[in-house]
XYZ file of C-alpha atoms in Angstrom:
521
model
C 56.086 12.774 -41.544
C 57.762 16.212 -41.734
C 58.078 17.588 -45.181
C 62.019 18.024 -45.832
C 63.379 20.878 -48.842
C 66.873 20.945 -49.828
C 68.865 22.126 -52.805
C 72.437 21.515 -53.548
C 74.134 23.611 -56.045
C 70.643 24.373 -57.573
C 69.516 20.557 -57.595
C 66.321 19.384 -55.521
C 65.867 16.511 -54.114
C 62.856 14.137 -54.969
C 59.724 13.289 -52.321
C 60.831 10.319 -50.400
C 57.439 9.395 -49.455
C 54.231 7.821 -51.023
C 51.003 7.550 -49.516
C 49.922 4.252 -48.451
C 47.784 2.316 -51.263
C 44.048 2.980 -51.925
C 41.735 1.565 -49.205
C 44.592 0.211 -47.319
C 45.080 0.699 -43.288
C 48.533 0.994 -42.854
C 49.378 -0.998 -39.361
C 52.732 -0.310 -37.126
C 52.977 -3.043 -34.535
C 51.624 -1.224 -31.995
C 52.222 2.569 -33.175
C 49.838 4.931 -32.042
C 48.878 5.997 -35.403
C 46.735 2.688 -34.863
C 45.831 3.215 -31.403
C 44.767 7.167 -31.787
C 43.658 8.205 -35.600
C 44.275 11.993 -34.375
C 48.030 11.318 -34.057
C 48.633 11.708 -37.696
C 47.211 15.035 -37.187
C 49.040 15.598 -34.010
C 51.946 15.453 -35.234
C 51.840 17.537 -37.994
C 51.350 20.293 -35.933
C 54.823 19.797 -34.163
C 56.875 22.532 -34.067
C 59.164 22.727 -37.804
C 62.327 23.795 -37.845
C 65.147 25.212 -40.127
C 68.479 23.369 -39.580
C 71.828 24.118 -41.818
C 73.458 20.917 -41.777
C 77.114 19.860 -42.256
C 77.707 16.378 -43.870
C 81.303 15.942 -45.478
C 81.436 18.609 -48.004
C 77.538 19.194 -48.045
C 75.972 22.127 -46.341
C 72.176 21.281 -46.429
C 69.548 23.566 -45.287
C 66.439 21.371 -44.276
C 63.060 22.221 -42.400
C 62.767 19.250 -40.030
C 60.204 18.252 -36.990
C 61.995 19.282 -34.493
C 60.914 16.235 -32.641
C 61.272 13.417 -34.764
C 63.188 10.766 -33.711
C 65.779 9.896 -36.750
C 67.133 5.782 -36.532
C 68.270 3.958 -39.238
C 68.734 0.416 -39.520
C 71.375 -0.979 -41.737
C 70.173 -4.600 -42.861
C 66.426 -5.748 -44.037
C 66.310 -8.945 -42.693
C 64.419 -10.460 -39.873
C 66.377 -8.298 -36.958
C 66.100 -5.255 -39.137
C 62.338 -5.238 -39.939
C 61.473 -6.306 -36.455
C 64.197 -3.759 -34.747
C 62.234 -1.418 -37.018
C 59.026 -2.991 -35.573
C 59.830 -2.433 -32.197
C 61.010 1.634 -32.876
C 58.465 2.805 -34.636
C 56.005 2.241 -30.744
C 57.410 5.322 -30.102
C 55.542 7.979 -31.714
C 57.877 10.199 -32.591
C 60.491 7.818 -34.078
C 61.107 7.806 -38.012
C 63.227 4.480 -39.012
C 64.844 4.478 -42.353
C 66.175 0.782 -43.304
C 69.186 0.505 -45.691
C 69.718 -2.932 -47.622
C 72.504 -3.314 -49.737
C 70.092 -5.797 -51.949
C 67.518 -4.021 -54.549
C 64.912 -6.245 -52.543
C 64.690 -6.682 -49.223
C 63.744 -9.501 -46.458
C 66.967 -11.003 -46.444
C 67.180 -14.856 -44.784
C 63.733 -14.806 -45.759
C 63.987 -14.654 -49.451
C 67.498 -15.974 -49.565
C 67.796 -18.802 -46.837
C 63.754 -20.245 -46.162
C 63.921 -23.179 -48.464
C 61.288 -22.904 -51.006
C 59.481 -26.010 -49.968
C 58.873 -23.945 -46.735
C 56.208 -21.480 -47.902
C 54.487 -21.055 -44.348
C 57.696 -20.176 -42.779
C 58.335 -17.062 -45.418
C 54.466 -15.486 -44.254
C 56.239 -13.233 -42.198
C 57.493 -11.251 -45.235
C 53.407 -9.898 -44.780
C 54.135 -8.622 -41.084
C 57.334 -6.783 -42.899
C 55.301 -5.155 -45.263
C 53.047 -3.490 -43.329
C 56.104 -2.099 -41.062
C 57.608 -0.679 -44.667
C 54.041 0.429 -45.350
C 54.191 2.740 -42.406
C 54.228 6.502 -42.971
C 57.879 6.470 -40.713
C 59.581 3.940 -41.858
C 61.222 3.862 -45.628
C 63.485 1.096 -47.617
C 66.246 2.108 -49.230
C 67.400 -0.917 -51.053
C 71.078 -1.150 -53.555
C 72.802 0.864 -50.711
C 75.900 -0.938 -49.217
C 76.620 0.700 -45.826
C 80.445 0.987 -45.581
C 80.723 1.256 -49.341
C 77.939 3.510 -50.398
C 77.670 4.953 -47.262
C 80.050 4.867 -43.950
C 78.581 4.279 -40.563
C 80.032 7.465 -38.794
C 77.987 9.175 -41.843
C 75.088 8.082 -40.939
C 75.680 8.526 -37.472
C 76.062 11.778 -38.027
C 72.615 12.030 -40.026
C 70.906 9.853 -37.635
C 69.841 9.901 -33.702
C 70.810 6.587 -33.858
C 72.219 3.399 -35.931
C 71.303 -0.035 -35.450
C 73.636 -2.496 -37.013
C 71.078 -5.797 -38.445
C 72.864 -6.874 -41.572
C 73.451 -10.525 -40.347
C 76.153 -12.819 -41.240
C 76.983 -12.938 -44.907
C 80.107 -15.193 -44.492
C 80.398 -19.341 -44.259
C 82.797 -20.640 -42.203
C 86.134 -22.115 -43.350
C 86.893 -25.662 -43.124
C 90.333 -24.976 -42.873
C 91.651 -28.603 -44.297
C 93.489 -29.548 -47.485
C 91.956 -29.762 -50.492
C 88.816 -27.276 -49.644
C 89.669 -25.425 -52.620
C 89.055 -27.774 -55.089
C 86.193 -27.531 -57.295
C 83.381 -30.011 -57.002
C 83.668 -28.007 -52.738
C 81.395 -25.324 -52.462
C 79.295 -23.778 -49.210
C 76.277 -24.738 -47.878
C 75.583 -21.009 -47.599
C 76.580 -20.923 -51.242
C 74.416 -24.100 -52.696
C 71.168 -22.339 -50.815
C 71.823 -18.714 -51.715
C 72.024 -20.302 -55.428
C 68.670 -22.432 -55.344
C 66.911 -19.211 -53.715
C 68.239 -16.445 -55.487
C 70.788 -14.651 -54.410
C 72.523 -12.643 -56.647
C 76.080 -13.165 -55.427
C 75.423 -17.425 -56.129
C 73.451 -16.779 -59.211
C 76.745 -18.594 -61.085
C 77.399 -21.544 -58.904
C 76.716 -24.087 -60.908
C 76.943 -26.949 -58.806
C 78.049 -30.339 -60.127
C 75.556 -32.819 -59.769
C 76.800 -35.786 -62.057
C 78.604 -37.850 -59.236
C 75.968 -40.250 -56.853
C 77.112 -39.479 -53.716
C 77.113 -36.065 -52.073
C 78.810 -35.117 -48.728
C 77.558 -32.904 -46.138
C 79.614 -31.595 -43.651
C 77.387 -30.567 -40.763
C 74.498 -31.542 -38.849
C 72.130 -28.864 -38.815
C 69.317 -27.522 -40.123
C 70.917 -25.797 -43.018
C 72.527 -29.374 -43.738
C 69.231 -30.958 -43.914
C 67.283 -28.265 -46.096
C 70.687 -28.984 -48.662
C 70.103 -32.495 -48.440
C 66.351 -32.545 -48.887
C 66.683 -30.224 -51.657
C 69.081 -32.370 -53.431
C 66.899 -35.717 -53.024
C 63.182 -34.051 -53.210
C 61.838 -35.675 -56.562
C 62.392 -31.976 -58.855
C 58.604 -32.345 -59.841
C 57.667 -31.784 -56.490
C 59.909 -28.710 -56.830
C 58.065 -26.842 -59.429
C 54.971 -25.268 -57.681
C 57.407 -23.697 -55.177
C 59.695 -20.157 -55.747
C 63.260 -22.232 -56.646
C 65.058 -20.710 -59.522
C 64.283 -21.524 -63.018
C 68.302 -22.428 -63.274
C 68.365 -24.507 -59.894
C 65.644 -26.587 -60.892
C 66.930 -27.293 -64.450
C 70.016 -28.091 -62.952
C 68.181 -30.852 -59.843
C 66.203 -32.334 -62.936
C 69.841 -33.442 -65.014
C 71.347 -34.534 -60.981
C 72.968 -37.974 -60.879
C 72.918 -37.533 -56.681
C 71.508 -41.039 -54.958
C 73.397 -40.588 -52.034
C 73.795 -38.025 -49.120
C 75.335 -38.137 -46.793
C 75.709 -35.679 -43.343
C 78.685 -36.164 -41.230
C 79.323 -34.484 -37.573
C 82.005 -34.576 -35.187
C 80.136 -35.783 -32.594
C 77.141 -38.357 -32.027
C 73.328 -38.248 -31.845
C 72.750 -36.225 -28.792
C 74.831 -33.238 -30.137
C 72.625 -32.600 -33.632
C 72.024 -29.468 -33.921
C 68.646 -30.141 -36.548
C 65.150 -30.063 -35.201
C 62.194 -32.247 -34.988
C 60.474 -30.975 -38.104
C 63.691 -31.165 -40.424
C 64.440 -34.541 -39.239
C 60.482 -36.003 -39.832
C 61.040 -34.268 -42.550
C 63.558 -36.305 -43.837
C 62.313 -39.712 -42.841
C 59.315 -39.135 -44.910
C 60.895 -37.524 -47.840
C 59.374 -39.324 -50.992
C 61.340 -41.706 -53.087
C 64.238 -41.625 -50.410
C 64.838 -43.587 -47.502
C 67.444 -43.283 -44.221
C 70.653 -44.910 -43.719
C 71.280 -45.075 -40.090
C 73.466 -47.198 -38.203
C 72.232 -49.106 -35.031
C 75.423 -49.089 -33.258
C 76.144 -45.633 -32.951
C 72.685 -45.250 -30.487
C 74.003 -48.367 -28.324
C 73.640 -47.183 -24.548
C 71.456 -44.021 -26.036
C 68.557 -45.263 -23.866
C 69.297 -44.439 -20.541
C 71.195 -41.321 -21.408
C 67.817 -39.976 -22.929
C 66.427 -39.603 -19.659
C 67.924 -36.613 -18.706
C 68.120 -34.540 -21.338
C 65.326 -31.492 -21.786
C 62.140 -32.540 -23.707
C 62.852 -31.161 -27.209
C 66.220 -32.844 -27.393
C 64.608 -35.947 -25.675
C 62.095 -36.144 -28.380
C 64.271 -35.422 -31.196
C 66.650 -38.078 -30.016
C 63.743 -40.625 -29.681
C 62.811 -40.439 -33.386
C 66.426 -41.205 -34.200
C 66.868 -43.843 -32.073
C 63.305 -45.521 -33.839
C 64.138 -44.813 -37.615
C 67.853 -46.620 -36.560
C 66.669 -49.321 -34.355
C 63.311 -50.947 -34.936
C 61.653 -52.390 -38.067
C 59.519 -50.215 -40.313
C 55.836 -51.324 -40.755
C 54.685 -53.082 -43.908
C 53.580 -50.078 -45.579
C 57.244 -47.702 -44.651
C 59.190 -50.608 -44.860
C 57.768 -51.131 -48.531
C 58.107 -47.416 -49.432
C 61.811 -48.085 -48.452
C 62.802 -50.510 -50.319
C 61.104 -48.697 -53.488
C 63.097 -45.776 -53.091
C 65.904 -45.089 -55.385
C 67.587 -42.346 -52.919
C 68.965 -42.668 -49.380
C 70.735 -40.262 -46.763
C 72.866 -41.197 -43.992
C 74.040 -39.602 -40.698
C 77.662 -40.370 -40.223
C 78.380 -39.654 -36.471
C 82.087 -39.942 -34.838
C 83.592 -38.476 -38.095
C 85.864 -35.380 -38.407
C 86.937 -34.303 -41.518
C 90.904 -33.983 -42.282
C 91.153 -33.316 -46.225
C 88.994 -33.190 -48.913
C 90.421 -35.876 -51.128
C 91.232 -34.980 -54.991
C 90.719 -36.946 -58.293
C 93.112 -38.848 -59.809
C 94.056 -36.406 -61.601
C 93.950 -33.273 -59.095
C 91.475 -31.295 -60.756
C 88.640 -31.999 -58.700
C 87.243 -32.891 -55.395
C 86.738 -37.357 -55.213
C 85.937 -37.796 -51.712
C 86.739 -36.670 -47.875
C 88.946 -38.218 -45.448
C 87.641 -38.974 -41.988
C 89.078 -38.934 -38.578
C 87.165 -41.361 -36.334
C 86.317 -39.765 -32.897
C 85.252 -40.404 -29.593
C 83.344 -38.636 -26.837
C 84.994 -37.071 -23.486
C 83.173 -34.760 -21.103
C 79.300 -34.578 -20.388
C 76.286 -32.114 -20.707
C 77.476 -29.355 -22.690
C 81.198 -29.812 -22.437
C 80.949 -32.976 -24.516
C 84.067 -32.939 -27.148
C 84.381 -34.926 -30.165
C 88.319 -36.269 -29.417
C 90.099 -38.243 -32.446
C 91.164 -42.166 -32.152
C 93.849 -42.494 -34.303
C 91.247 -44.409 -37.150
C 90.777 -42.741 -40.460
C 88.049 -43.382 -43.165
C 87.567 -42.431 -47.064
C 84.507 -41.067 -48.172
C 84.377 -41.143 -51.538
C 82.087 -38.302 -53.214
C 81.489 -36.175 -55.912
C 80.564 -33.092 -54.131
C 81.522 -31.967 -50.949
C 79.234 -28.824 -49.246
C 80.512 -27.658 -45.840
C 77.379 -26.944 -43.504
C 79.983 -25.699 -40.234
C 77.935 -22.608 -40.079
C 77.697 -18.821 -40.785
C 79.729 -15.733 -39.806
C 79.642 -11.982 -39.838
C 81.968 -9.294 -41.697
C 83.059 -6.333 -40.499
C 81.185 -3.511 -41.955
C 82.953 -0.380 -40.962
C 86.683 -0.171 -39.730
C 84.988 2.257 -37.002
C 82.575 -0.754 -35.574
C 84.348 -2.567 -33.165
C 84.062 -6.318 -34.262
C 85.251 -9.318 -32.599
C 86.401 -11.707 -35.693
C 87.395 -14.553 -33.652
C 83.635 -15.009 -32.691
C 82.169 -12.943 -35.919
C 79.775 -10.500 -33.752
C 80.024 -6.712 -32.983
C 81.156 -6.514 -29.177
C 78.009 -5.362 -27.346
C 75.753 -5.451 -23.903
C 72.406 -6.377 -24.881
C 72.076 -4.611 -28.034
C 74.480 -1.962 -27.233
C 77.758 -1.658 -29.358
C 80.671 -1.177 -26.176
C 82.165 2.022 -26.524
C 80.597 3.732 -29.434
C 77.112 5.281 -27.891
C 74.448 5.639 -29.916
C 75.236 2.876 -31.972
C 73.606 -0.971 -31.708
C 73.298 -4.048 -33.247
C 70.442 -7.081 -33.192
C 69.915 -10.209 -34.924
C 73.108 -12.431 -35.906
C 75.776 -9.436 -35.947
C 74.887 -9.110 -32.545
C 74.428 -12.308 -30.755
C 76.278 -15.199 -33.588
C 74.773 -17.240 -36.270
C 71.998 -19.059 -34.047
C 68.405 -19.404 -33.443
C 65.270 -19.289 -35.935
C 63.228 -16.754 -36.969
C 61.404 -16.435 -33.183
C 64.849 -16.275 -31.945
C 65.729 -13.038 -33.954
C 62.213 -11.084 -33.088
C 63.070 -11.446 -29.529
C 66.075 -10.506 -29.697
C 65.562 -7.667 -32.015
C 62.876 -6.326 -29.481
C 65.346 -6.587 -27.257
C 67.451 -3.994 -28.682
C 64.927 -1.804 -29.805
C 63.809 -1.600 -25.738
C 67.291 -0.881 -24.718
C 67.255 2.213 -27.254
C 64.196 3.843 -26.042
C 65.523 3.249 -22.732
C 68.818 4.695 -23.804
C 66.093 7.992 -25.374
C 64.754 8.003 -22.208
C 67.519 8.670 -20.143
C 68.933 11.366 -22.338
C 71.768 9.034 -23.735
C 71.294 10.219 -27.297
C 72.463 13.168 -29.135
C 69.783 15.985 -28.929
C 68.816 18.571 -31.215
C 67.183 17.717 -34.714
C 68.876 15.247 -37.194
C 68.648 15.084 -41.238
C 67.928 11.432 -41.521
C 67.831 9.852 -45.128
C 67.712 14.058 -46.704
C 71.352 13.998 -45.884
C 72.024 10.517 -46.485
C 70.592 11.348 -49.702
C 72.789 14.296 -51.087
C 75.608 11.827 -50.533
C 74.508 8.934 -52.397
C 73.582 11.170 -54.958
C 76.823 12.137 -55.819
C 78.539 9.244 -55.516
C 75.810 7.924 -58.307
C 74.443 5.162 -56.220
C 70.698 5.091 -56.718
C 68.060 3.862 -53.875
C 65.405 1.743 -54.565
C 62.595 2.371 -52.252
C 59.934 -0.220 -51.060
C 57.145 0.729 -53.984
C 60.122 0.119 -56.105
C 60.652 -3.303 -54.895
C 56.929 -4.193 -54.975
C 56.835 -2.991 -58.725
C 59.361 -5.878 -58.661
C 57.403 -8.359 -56.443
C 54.831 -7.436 -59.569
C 56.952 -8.532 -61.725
C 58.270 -12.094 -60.377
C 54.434 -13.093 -59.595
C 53.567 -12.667 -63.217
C 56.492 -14.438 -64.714
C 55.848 -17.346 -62.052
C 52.204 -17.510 -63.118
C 53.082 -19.252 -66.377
C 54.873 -22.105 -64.921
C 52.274 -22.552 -62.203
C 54.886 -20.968 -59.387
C 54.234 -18.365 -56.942
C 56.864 -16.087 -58.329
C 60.186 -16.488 -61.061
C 62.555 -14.680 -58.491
C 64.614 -12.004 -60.626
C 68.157 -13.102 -59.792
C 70.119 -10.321 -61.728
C 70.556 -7.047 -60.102
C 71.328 -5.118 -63.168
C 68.091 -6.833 -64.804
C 65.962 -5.561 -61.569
C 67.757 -1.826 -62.139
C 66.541 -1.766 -65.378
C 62.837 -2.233 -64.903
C 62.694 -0.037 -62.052
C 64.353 2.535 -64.932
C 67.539 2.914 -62.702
């Protein structure tokens, strides 16, 4: 990577690189520094340059490459590590990725429930794409706070915008402000470890819970909520979540959707899931699969499937040994279908959420244009916690992105932000709140391609840019400090070792003044 000097008023910056660690063979997705071991080599021999850049009030003489590629990526998430992925094929491209976190992987760490190890391996692919001589974390930086996006466009060749959706939607009915009503975004960020939950405390001391929402974010709230905590504590759950499961009064959950058992958005997996879950069992209701037979028949294979396990675990008797596990159980979730909520009911008193009231629906339209319409019937719920599972939306991030807040995505053709070149987006910003984790790589490849096509045909600014050296100068002076990815793994350190008492595979460091502090910021 080219070597970059700069002083400011007499002050030099620090190196911003490491070299990889001992005996390790740093791997790029493809790269050629894999493919050709003389590349390394190669491209040190590229042409340097002295550039006098102009950044706000900064005037910053730097010796560049003259042919490096400079993106950055704002967001360290799935869609930013694998738009990052994708970029750093071309040989010539340097990717800096900016997280406003101190530790990066976003979803990853902060939405994979933790009894879903296998699912969080990808954090492994990451690292080696952070590990790569061209590519560099710069966690605790908030782009559009710390940093504005036409800033780093002017630093960078080009921006991609990854930094996912870090909203919940609104219910928009009476009564959702009432304590005892919280998220479903909010109840997972707080079992996982996001900072910005770290305070929730959830009440727990009612025996029903309600779930608004049929998806899989719905089920991973409910599973966590009736999983037996001992089977909690080998996995990475807060220390404060799981004291908080092991007082829970919760016997009851259930998840209520607008429409019936062809529309779910869940999965397979999540629903066996469920059905098996020890020491609960599931409440379904026979009639609302009536006529669900012959519909089945048409629908593709995964939903067909999917719709074939509900339509067993509601309709036909359990074997001796499930329908004995059953009737053990001391916990139970429902699906309510039909149901749309109208206003979260209060206590008595008013000072706290007591229940939900129901409209009763009915289905018009087919295939995809099926609507949930209301019948006039209303029901009570009663509940002592109400979490709203109606899905995840994006924030603006700069007043000079275009954004579309009616749909919560940056305006864009296939990656492509309309009417700002040079400027992109992948992952959840870019195409809404949907999809897994295979979902996002795709389409994060996606955008990286139509960049380097964009490269290709001469569609981005040429000439040499600063990159992070610039971004740097800023930051400095505005007193934010970085924390790079060796910082963050002197953190990883850290969390294994204070899991390894309790027999976990980390004790995730929840406060980001706490993480600050070790790293000596």
């Amino acid at each position: 990577m080219a070597s970059r000097c700069w002083r400011w008023w007499g002050w030099s910056a620090w190196p911003r690189t490491r070299p990889p660690p001992a005996g390790s063979t740093p791997t790029f997705g493809g790269s050629d520094e894999v493919r050709d071991p003389n590349a390394t080599a190669l491209r040190n021999k590229r042409r340097r340059m002295q550039v006098r850049v102009k950044l706000g009030r900064f005037q910053l003489l730097l010796d560049i490459q003259e042919k490096t590629l400079q993106i950055c990526v704002v967001g360290s998430g799935p869609a930013g590590f694998y738009t990052a992925q994708h970029l750093l094929k071309h040989p010539q491209a340097h990717v800096d990725i900016y997280e406003k976190q101190p530790v990066p992987f976003g979803l990853v760490r902060f939405g994979v429930a933790p009894d879903h190890p296998e699912v969080k391996n990808v954090i492994n692919t990451f690292t080696q794409t952070a590990h790569s001589g061209r590519c560099a974390f710069w966690g605790n930086v908030e782009v559009g706070r710390d940093v504005t996006v036409p800033e780093l466009r002017e630093a960078y060749h080009a921006v991609v915008l990854s930094y996912g959706a870090e909203d919940h939607r609104a219910l928009e009915i009476p009564g959702e402000e009432l304590p005892g009503v919280c998220s479903a975004r909010a109840f997972v960020g707080w079992y996982n470890g996001l900072p910005e939950n770290r305070e929730l405390e959830p009440d727990l001391s009612g025996d029903t819970a309600v779930i608004l929402g049929q998806g899989n974010v719905a089920l991973d709230v409910a599973r966590i909520l009736l999983t037996p905590p001992e089977h909690l504590e080998r996995t990475d759950i807060t220390k404060a979540a799981l004291g908080v499961l092991r007082q829970s009064r919760v016997k009851t959950v259930w998840l209520v959707g607008r429409r019936g058992p062809l529309q779910v958005a869940f999965t397979i997996k999540e629903l066996r899931e469920m059905i098996q879950l020890p020491g609960a069992r599931p409440i379904l209701d026979p009639a609302d699969f009536l006529g669900l037979q012959d519909k089945i028949k048409e629908v593709p294979r995964p939903r067909k499937r999917l719709t074939e396990l509900l339509l067993r675990t509601a309709t036909e008797k359990p074997g001796p040994e499930e329908a004995a596990r059953r009737a053990s159980a001391s916990r139970a979730w429902g699906l309510r279908f039909f149901r749309s909520p109208q206003q979260v009911l209060p206590s008595p008193d008013g000072r706290r959420a007591a229940g939900v009231r129901l409209a009763v629906t009915r289905l018009e339209g087919v295939g995809e244009a099926t609507r949930a319409v209301p019948t006039g019937d209303m029901e009570d719920l009663p509940c002592g916690l109400v979490l709203s599972s109606v899905g995840y939306k994006s924030r603006p991030v700069d007043p000079s992105v275009p954004f579309d807040s009616k749909l919560g995505v940056i305006p864009n053709v296939e990656g492509r932000v309309m009417d700002v070149p040079g400027l992109y987006c992948s992952g959840w910003v870019k195409r809404g709140p949907t999809g897994v984790i295979a979902t996002t790589m795709t389409d994060s490849f996606l955008t990286g391609q139509m960049l380097l096509q964009d490269l290709k045909a001469g569609l981005l600014p040429s000439g040499p840019r600063p990159g992070y050296a610039a971004i740097q100068a800023l930051l400095s002076s505005r007193g934010v400090r970085p924390v790079s990815f060796s910082d963050w793994e002197k953190l990883d350190a850290e969390e294994v070792a204070r899991g390894q008492g309790t027999g976990k595979p980390r004790e995730k460091l929840v406060d980001p003044q706490e993480m600050l502090r070790l790293l000596g910021h």
